[in-house]
Amino acid sequence: EYPSITLNAVLFPNPTQGNVQLTIDNLLFEGEVKIFDLNGKFLFSKKIEGENTALDLSRYAPATYYVNVYSGKKMLKSFKVVKTSF
């Protein structure tokens, strides 16, 4: 649907103890990241800040979370990130 968007994105470290970095190569769109728990409950969102966007999961319990990248209302990519206690 969006042939002009090629999304090369990496989320690291995974697993994490709290902070993860979303890296998007050749960012050509304005977007946001939305974080959800495994039940689909929305936790927070953050505007993409360029090719590198830091996400802080430290206040959330150890679990698996979805990190979804959006351009407008269109989800472009989804990651699972595991937050550990140590």
GROMACS .gro file of N, CA and C in nm:
model
  258
    1GLU      N    1   0.082  -0.119   0.000
    1GLU     CA    2   0.000   0.000   0.000
    1GLU      C    3   0.087   0.126   0.000
    2TYR      N    4   0.206   0.116   0.057
    2TYR     CA    5   0.300   0.229   0.059
    2TYR      C    6   0.430   0.185  -0.007
    3PRO      N    7   0.433   0.177  -0.141
    3PRO     CA    8   0.553   0.127  -0.208
    3PRO      C    9   0.675   0.215  -0.190
    4SER      N   10   0.657   0.342  -0.156
    4SER     CA   11   0.772   0.431  -0.140
    4SER      C   12   0.839   0.417  -0.004
    5ILE      N   13   0.778   0.342   0.089
    5ILE     CA   14   0.835   0.325   0.222
    5ILE      C   15   0.902   0.189   0.232
    6THR      N   16   1.032   0.189   0.252
    6THR     CA   17   1.105   0.067   0.283
    6THR      C   18   1.155   0.083   0.424
    7LEU      N   19   1.105   0.000   0.514
    7LEU     CA   20   1.138   0.017   0.654
    7LEU      C   21   1.241  -0.085   0.697
    8ASN      N   22   1.362  -0.038   0.723
    8ASN     CA   23   1.467  -0.120   0.781
    8ASN      C   24   1.484  -0.072   0.923
    9ALA      N   25   1.428  -0.146   1.017
    9ALA     CA   26   1.428  -0.104   1.156
    9ALA      C   27   1.481  -0.215   1.245
   10VAL      N   28   1.552  -0.175   1.350
   10VAL     CA   29   1.609  -0.268   1.446
   10VAL      C   30   1.578  -0.217   1.586
   11LEU      N   31   1.542  -0.309   1.674
   11LEU     CA   32   1.516  -0.275   1.813
   11LEU      C   33   1.616  -0.352   1.898
   12PHE      N   34   1.695  -0.282   1.979
   12PHE     CA   35   1.796  -0.350   2.060
   12PHE      C   36   1.820  -0.273   2.189
   13PRO      N   37   1.874  -0.332   2.295
   13PRO     CA   38   1.896  -0.476   2.308
   13PRO      C   39   1.764  -0.548   2.335
   14ASN      N   40   1.759  -0.671   2.298
   14ASN     CA   41   1.640  -0.753   2.319
   14ASN      C   42   1.685  -0.894   2.350
   15PRO      N   43   1.671  -0.938   2.474
   15PRO     CA   44   1.595  -0.879   2.585
   15PRO      C   45   1.666  -0.757   2.645
   16THR      N   46   1.587  -0.681   2.723
   16THR     CA   47   1.637  -0.558   2.784
   16THR      C   48   1.602  -0.555   2.932
   17GLN      N   49   1.673  -0.471   3.006
   17GLN     CA   50   1.638  -0.446   3.145
   17GLN      C   51   1.555  -0.320   3.158
   18GLY      N   52   1.537  -0.247   3.049
   18GLY     CA   53   1.455  -0.127   3.059
   18GLY      C   54   1.460  -0.036   2.938
   19ASN      N   55   1.580  -0.001   2.892
   19ASN     CA   56   1.593   0.093   2.780
   19ASN      C   57   1.623   0.018   2.651
   20VAL      N   58   1.549   0.052   2.546
   20VAL     CA   59   1.574  -0.004   2.414
   20VAL      C   60   1.589   0.110   2.314
   21GLN      N   61   1.657   0.081   2.209
   21GLN     CA   62   1.682   0.179   2.104
   21GLN      C   63   1.617   0.128   1.976
   22LEU      N   64   1.534   0.212   1.915
   22LEU     CA   65   1.475   0.182   1.785
   22LEU      C   66   1.555   0.258   1.681
   23THR      N   67   1.615   0.185   1.588
   23THR     CA   68   1.694   0.244   1.481
   23THR      C   69   1.624   0.218   1.349
   24ILE      N   70   1.596   0.326   1.274
   24ILE     CA   71   1.532   0.316   1.144
   24ILE      C   72   1.626   0.376   1.040
   25ASP      N   73   1.669   0.295   0.946
   25ASP     CA   74   1.759   0.343   0.840
   25ASP      C   75   1.682   0.428   0.740
   26ASN      N   76   1.744   0.536   0.695
   26ASN     CA   77   1.689   0.622   0.590
   26ASN      C   78   1.546   0.663   0.620
   27LEU      N   79   1.524   0.720   0.734
   27LEU     CA   80   1.390   0.761   0.777
   27LEU      C   81   1.334   0.866   0.681
   28LEU      N   82   1.223   0.831   0.616
   28LEU     CA   83   1.162   0.919   0.517
   28LEU      C   84   1.018   0.955   0.551
   29PHE      N   85   0.979   0.935   0.675
   29PHE     CA   86   0.840   0.963   0.713
   29PHE      C   87   0.838   1.011   0.857
   30GLU      N   88   0.730   1.081   0.893
   30GLU     CA   89   0.708   1.117   1.032
   30GLU      C   90   0.620   1.010   1.091
   31GLY      N   91   0.656   0.964   1.206
   31GLY     CA   92   0.578   0.856   1.265
   31GLY      C   93   0.587   0.856   1.415
   32GLU      N   94   0.529   0.751   1.471
   32GLU     CA   95   0.535   0.733   1.614
   32GLU      C   96   0.546   0.585   1.646
   33VAL      N   97   0.588   0.560   1.768
   33VAL     CA   98   0.600   0.425   1.820
   33VAL      C   99   0.495   0.411   1.929
   34LYS      N  100   0.422   0.299   1.928
   34LYS     CA  101   0.324   0.271   2.033
   34LYS      C  102   0.361   0.139   2.098
   35ILE      N  103   0.356   0.137   2.231
   35ILE     CA  104   0.393   0.019   2.307
   35ILE      C  105   0.268  -0.038   2.372
   36PHE      N  106   0.253  -0.171   2.358
   36PHE     CA  107   0.138  -0.244   2.412
   36PHE      C  108   0.187  -0.363   2.492
   37ASP      N  109   0.108  -0.407   2.590
   37ASP     CA  110   0.140  -0.532   2.658
   37ASP      C  111   0.087  -0.648   2.575
   38LEU      N  112   0.109  -0.771   2.622
   38LEU     CA  113   0.066  -0.889   2.546
   38LEU      C  114  -0.084  -0.901   2.534
   39ASN      N  115  -0.158  -0.836   2.622
   39ASN     CA  116  -0.304  -0.838   2.615
   39ASN      C  117  -0.359  -0.732   2.521
   40GLY      N  118  -0.270  -0.652   2.461
   40GLY     CA  119  -0.313  -0.548   2.370
   40GLY      C  120  -0.343  -0.415   2.437
   41LYS      N  121  -0.314  -0.405   2.567
   41LYS     CA  122  -0.338  -0.281   2.639
   41LYS      C  123  -0.232  -0.178   2.599
   42PHE      N  124  -0.278  -0.060   2.556
   42PHE     CA  125  -0.188   0.049   2.518
   42PHE      C  126  -0.118   0.102   2.642
   43LEU      N  127   0.015   0.116   2.636
   43LEU     CA  128   0.092   0.167   2.749
   43LEU      C  129   0.139   0.310   2.727
   44PHE      N  130   0.205   0.336   2.615
   44PHE     CA  131   0.247   0.473   2.585
   44PHE      C  132   0.289   0.483   2.438
   45SER      N  133   0.302   0.607   2.392
   45SER     CA  134   0.351   0.631   2.256
   45SER      C  135   0.459   0.738   2.261
   46LYS      N  136   0.537   0.742   2.155
   46LYS     CA  137   0.644   0.840   2.146
   46LYS      C  138   0.666   0.872   1.999
   47LYS      N  139   0.684   1.000   1.970
   47LYS     CA  140   0.714   1.042   1.834
   47LYS      C  141   0.852   0.992   1.795
   48ILE      N  142   0.866   0.944   1.673
   48ILE     CA  143   0.997   0.900   1.626
   48ILE      C  144   1.086   1.023   1.611
   49GLU      N  145   1.204   1.015   1.671
   49GLU     CA  146   1.293   1.131   1.684
   49GLU      C  147   1.404   1.133   1.581
   50GLY      N  148   1.386   1.072   1.468
   50GLY     CA  149   1.493   1.060   1.370
   50GLY      C  150   1.530   0.914   1.357
   51GLU      N  151   1.651   0.890   1.312
   51GLU     CA  152   1.691   0.751   1.288
   51GLU      C  153   1.706   0.670   1.416
   52ASN      N  154   1.726   0.736   1.532
   52ASN     CA  155   1.739   0.665   1.659
   52ASN      C  156   1.640   0.722   1.760
   53THR      N  157   1.558   0.634   1.816
   53THR     CA  158   1.460   0.674   1.915
   53THR      C  159   1.476   0.584   2.037
   54ALA      N  160   1.497   0.645   2.154
   54ALA     CA  161   1.512   0.571   2.279
   54ALA      C  162   1.375   0.548   2.341
   55LEU      N  163   1.353   0.426   2.390
   55LEU     CA  164   1.229   0.390   2.457
   55LEU      C  165   1.263   0.338   2.596
   56ASP      N  166   1.195   0.390   2.697
   56ASP     CA  167   1.222   0.351   2.836
   56ASP      C  168   1.109   0.262   2.887
   57LEU      N  169   1.140   0.135   2.906
   57LEU     CA  170   1.044   0.038   2.959
   57LEU      C  171   1.071   0.006   3.106
   58SER      N  172   1.160   0.082   3.170
   58SER     CA  173   1.204   0.047   3.305
   58SER      C  174   1.093   0.050   3.409
   59ARG      N  175   0.988   0.128   3.387
   59ARG     CA  176   0.881   0.135   3.488
   59ARG      C  177   0.780   0.022   3.475
   60TYR      N  178   0.796  -0.061   3.372
   60TYR     CA  179   0.703  -0.171   3.351
   60TYR      C  180   0.760  -0.303   3.403
   61ALA      N  181   0.671  -0.394   3.436
   61ALA     CA  182   0.710  -0.523   3.493
   61ALA      C  183   0.782  -0.608   3.388
   62PRO      N  184   0.867  -0.700   3.433
   62PRO     CA  185   0.929  -0.793   3.339
   62PRO      C  186   0.819  -0.872   3.266
   63ALA      N  187   0.824  -0.866   3.134
   63ALA     CA  188   0.723  -0.932   3.050
   63ALA      C  189   0.763  -0.912   2.905
   64THR      N  190   0.677  -0.957   2.815
   64THR     CA  191   0.696  -0.934   2.672
   64THR      C  192   0.602  -0.823   2.629
   65TYR      N  193   0.652  -0.730   2.547
   65TYR     CA  194   0.576  -0.615   2.501
   65TYR      C  195   0.583  -0.606   2.350
   66TYR      N  196   0.482  -0.542   2.291
   66TYR     CA  197   0.482  -0.513   2.148
   66TYR      C  198   0.523  -0.368   2.128
   67VAL      N  199   0.616  -0.347   2.036
   67VAL     CA  200   0.659  -0.214   1.997
   67VAL      C  201   0.620  -0.200   1.850
   68ASN      N  202   0.523  -0.113   1.823
   68ASN     CA  203   0.469  -0.098   1.688
   68ASN      C  204   0.508   0.038   1.630
   69VAL      N  205   0.552   0.038   1.505
   69VAL     CA  206   0.593   0.160   1.436
   69VAL      C  207   0.481   0.200   1.340
   70TYR      N  208   0.436   0.326   1.352
   70TYR     CA  209   0.325   0.377   1.271
   70TYR      C  210   0.367   0.498   1.189
   71SER      N  211   0.307   0.507   1.072
   71SER     CA  212   0.309   0.629   0.992
   71SER      C  213   0.163   0.667   0.976
   72GLY      N  214   0.121   0.771   1.045
   72GLY     CA  215  -0.022   0.803   1.051
   72GLY      C  216  -0.095   0.690   1.123
   73LYS      N  217  -0.198   0.637   1.063
   73LYS     CA  218  -0.273   0.526   1.124
   73LYS      C  219  -0.228   0.391   1.073
   74LYS      N  220  -0.132   0.388   0.982
   74LYS     CA  221  -0.083   0.265   0.922
   74LYS      C  222   0.033   0.208   1.002
   75MET      N  223   0.017   0.083   1.053
   75MET     CA  224   0.127   0.018   1.123
   75MET      C  225   0.224  -0.037   1.019
   76LEU      N  226   0.352   0.002   1.032
   76LEU     CA  227   0.453  -0.039   0.936
   76LEU      C  228   0.532  -0.160   0.983
   77LYS      N  229   0.552  -0.171   1.114
   77LYS     CA  230   0.632  -0.282   1.165
   77LYS      C  231   0.598  -0.304   1.311
   78SER      N  232   0.608  -0.430   1.353
   78SER     CA  233   0.582  -0.466   1.492
   78SER      C  234   0.698  -0.551   1.543
   79PHE      N  235   0.742  -0.520   1.664
   79PHE     CA  236   0.848  -0.597   1.730
   79PHE      C  237   0.794  -0.652   1.860
   80LYS      N  238   0.848  -0.764   1.903
   80LYS     CA  239   0.827  -0.811   2.039
   80LYS      C  240   0.957  -0.784   2.114
   81VAL      N  241   0.945  -0.725   2.232
   81VAL     CA  242   1.063  -0.702   2.315
   81VAL      C  243   1.037  -0.766   2.451
   82VAL      N  244   1.139  -0.833   2.502
   82VAL     CA  245   1.129  -0.899   2.631
   82VAL      C  246   1.202  -0.815   2.733
   83LYS      N  247   1.130  -0.777   2.839
   83LYS     CA  248   1.192  -0.702   2.948
   83LYS      C  249   1.219  -0.801   3.062
   84THR      N  250   1.343  -0.806   3.105
   84THR     CA  251   1.384  -0.894   3.214
   84THR      C  252   1.406  -0.812   3.340
   85SER      N  253   1.414  -0.884   3.453
   85SER     CA  254   1.437  -0.813   3.580
   85SER      C  255   1.585  -0.790   3.605
   86PHE      N  256   1.673  -0.870   3.543
   86PHE     CA  257   1.818  -0.849   3.557
   86PHE      C  258   1.890  -0.919   3.445
   0.00000   0.00000   0.00000
